[in-house]
Structure formats: C-alpha cells, structure tokens
Tab-separated table of C-alpha atoms in Angstrom:
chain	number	residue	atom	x	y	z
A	1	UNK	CA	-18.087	2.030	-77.320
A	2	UNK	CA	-17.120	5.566	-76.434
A	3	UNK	CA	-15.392	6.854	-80.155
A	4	UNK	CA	-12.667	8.991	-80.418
A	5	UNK	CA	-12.427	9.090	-84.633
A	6	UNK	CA	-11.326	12.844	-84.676
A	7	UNK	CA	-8.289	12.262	-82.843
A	8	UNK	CA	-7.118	9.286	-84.630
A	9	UNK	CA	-6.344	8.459	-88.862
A	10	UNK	CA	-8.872	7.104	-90.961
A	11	UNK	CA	-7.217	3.769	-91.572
A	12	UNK	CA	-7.066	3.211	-87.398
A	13	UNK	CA	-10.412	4.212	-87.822
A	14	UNK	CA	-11.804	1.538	-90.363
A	15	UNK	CA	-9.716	-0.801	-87.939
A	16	UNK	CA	-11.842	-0.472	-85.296
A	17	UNK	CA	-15.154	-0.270	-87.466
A	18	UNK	CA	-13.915	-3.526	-88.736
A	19	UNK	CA	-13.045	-4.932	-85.348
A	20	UNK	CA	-15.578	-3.789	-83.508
A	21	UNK	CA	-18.492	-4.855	-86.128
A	22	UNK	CA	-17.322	-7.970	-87.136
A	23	UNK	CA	-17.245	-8.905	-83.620
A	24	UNK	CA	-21.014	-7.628	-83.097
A	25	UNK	CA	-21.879	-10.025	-85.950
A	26	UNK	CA	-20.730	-13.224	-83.947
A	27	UNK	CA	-22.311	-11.929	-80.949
A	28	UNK	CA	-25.439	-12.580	-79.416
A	29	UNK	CA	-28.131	-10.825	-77.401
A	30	UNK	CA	-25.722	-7.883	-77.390
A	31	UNK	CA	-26.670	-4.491	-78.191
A	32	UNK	CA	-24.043	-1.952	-79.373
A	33	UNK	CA	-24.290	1.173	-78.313
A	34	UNK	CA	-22.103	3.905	-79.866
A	35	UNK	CA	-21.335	7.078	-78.052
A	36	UNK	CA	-19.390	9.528	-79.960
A	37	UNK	CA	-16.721	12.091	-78.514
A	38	UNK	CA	-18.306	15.627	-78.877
A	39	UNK	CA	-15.825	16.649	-80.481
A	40	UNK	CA	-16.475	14.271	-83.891
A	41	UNK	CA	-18.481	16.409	-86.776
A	42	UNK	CA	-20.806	15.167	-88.993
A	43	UNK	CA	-18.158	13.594	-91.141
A	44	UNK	CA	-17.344	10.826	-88.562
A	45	UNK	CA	-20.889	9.771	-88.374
A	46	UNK	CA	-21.359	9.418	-91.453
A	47	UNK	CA	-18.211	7.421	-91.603
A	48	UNK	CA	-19.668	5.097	-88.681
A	49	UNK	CA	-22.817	4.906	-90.502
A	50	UNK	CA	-21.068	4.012	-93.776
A	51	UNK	CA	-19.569	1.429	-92.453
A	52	UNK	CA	-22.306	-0.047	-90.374
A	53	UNK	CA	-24.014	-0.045	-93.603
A	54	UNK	CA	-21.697	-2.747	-94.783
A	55	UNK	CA	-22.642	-5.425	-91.782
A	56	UNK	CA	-25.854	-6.840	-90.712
A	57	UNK	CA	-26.365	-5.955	-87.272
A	58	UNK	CA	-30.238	-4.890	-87.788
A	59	UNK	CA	-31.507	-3.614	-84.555
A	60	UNK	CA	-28.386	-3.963	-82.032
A	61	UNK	CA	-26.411	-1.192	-82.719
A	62	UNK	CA	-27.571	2.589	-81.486
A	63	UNK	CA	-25.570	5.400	-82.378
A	64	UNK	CA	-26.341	8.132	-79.490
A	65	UNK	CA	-25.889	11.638	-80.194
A	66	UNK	CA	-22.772	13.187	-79.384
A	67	UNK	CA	-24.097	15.232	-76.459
A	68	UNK	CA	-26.063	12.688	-74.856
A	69	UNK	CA	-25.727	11.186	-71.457
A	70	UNK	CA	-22.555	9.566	-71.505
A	71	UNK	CA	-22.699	8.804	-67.329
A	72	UNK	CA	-26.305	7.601	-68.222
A	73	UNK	CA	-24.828	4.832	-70.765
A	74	UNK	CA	-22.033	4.082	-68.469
A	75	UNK	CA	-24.307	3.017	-65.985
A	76	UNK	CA	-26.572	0.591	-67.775
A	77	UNK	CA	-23.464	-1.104	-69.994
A	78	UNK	CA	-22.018	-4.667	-68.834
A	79	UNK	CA	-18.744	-3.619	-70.448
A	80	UNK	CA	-17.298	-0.242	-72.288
A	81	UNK	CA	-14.835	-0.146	-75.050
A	82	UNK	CA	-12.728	3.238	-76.042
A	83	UNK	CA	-8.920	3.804	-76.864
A	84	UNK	CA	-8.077	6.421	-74.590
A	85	UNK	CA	-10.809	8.099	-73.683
A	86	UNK	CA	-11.809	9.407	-69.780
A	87	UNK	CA	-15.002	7.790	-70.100
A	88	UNK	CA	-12.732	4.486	-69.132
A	89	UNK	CA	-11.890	6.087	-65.776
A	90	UNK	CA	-15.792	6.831	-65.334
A	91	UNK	CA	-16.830	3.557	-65.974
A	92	UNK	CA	-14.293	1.707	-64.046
A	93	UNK	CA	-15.756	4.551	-60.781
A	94	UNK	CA	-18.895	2.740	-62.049
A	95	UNK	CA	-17.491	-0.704	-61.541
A	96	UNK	CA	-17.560	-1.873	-65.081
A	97	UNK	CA	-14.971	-3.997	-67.141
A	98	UNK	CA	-13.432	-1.951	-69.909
A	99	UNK	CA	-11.561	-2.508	-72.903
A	100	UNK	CA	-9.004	-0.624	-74.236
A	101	UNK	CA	-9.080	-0.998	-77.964
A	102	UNK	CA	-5.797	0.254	-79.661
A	103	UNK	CA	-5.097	-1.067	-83.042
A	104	UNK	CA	-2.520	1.529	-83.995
A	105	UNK	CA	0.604	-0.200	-83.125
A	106	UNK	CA	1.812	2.521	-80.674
A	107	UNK	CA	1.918	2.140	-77.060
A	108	UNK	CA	-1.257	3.004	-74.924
A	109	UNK	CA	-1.743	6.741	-73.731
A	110	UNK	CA	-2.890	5.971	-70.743
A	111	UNK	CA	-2.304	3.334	-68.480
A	112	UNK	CA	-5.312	1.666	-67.617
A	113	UNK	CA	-4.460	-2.169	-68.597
A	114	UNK	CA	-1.337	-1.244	-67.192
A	115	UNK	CA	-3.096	-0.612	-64.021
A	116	UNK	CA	-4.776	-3.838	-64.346
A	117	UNK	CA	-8.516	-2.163	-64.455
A	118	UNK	CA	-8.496	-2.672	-68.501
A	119	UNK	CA	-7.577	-5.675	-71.101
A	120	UNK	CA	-6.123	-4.278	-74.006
A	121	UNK	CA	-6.733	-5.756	-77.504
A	122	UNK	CA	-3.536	-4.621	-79.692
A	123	UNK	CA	-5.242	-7.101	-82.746
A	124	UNK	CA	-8.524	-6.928	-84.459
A	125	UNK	CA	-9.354	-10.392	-84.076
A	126	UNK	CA	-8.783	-10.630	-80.734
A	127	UNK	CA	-11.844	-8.314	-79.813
A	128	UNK	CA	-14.343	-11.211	-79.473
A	129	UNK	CA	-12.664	-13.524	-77.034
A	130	UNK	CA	-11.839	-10.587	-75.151
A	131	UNK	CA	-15.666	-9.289	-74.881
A	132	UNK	CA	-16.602	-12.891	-74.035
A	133	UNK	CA	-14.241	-13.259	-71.275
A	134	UNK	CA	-15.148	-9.813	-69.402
A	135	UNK	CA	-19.093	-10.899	-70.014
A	136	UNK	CA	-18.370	-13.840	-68.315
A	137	UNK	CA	-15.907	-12.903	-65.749
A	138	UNK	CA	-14.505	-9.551	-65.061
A	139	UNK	CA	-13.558	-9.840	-61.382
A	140	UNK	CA	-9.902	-9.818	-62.164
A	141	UNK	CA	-10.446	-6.288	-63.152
A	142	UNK	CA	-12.346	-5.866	-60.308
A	143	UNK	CA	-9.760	-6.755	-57.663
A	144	UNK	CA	-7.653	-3.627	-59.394
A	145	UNK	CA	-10.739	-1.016	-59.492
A	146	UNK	CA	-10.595	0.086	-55.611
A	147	UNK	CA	-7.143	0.509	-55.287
A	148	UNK	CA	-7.500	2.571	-58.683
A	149	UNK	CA	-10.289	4.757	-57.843
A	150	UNK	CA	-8.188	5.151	-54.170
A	151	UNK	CA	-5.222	6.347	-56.407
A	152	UNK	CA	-6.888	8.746	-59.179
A	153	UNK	CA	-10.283	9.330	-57.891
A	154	UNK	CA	-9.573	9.421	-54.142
A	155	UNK	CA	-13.128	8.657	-52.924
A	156	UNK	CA	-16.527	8.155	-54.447
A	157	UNK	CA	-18.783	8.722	-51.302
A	158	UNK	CA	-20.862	11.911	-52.711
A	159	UNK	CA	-18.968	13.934	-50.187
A	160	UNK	CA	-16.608	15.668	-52.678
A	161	UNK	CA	-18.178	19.254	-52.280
A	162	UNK	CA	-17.887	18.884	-48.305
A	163	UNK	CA	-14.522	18.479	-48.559
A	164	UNK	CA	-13.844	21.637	-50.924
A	165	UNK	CA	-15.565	23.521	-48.753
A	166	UNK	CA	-13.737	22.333	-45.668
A	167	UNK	CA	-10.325	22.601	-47.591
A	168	UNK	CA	-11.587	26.191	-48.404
A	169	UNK	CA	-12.597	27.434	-44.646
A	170	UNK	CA	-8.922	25.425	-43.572
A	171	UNK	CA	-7.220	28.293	-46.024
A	172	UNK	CA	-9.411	31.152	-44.887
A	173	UNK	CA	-8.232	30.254	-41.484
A	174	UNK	CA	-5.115	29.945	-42.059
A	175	UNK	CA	-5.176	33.088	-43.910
A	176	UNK	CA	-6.304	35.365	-41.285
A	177	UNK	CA	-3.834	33.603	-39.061
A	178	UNK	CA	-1.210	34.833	-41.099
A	179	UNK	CA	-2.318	38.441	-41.559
C-alpha cells in the first residue's frame, strides 16, 4: 500500500486505516507492507502506527521507511494498493494488479480503473472481496496493461537512453542542416 496521508484529510485518512486493516484481519498468509509517500512527516506515521495499534495484525504488517526502495517493493508484491499515486503506473509496467482505493466520495484523479488496468473500491467494505478477486485472478487487468504501457509508457525494452540519444544526434543534424 503506497500512502499518500499528506495530501488527503484526516477523516479519508482513518477511512483507509480502517479499510485497509480490517481487511488485513480477515486475511490470510498476507503480509502488508506499507510504503509511505516521502513527502509524509513524522506525524503520519505515527498516525499509521496509532492506528495499527488498535488491530491485531502481529507480524504481517511492515511499515518501510519513506525513502526506501519503492521499485524494489513493487517488484516482489502480488498486488499494490494507493489512491492516486504514480507508483500505480510503475507497478502496472511491472505487471501487477492494482487497486485504486478512494474513499473520499470524489471522482478518481487519475484514470487508471478507467483504463481498465485498476479496480476501484469507492466503499470500505468492499476492500476484501476486491483483494481476493485480483489474488485469485487478475488477468482481466492484464489484457488492459500492454495497450496501457503502449499509450503512457511507450516501451519498456531498456532501450530508453538509446533512443534520447538518437532523438538528440536527429536534432544536431538537423541543426547544422539548417545553419
């Protein structure tokens, strides 16, 4: 669950604590793993914490710090939740099911279940069946995800910098063409 606390209220915020660890408690053999935006002070983790506090999840929930890896916990996560956040586009590159968890009764900021790469859970009880469903069987989602990353991320073949540089040497060129 990639956080994004400092950008929304507190009471969308205990929303989602509620959502997302009640569900946890009805799960099993799930670890949680929370990755907070970099941008969230000591104040939302102790908010997280406070409310973690308050449900018995023992061992499966790990809070990272806010600067670590978040491509490294992309890549070893069945399935990412966040409201907004570019971390969905990242993991979706990395072929995994995401959620979009908005529980503020305003329209989604970006389009990804729109898109059809993300299910969106609008109600805080409907978290669970929603996890359950993408654990089981994402490849709805996946039928969406190459014609996405075509759209948005044009390719993912490691060959990015080649291209710069070949756009780059097109405009010297074309530069010294002109001149």
């Amino acid at each position: 669950w990639t956080t994004q606390c400092h950008g929304i209220s507190d009471e969308e915020n205990v929303k989602n604590f509620k959502a997302v660890f009640e569900t946890m408690q009805n799960l099993k053999d799930i670890t949680l793993i929370i990755k907070q935006h970099p941008g969230e002070g000591a104040r939302y983790r102790k908010m997280i914490e406070d409310y973690l506090n308050e449900y018995n999840l023992g061992g499966n929930v790990v809070i990272t710090p806010r600067d670590s890896d978040t491509y490294e916990q992309l890549f070893v996560c069945d399935l990412m939740i966040t409201k907004n956040s570019t971390t969905a586009m990242e993991a979706i590159a990395l072929n995994k099911p995401v959620i979009i968890l908005n529980l503020s009764e305003e329209p989604d900021v970006v389009d990804y279940v729109k898109k059809g790469v993300a299910l969106g859970v609008y109600k805080e009880g409907d978290l669970e069946p929603v996890i359950n469903r993408l654990l089981d069987d994402d490849s709805n989602l996946a039928k969406n995800r190459e014609r996405y990353i075509s759209e948005y991320l044009y390719k993912i073949d490691g060959k990015a910098t080649e291209r710069v540089v070949s756009l780059i040497d097109k405009m010297i060129e074309k530069s010294r063409k002109t001149e």
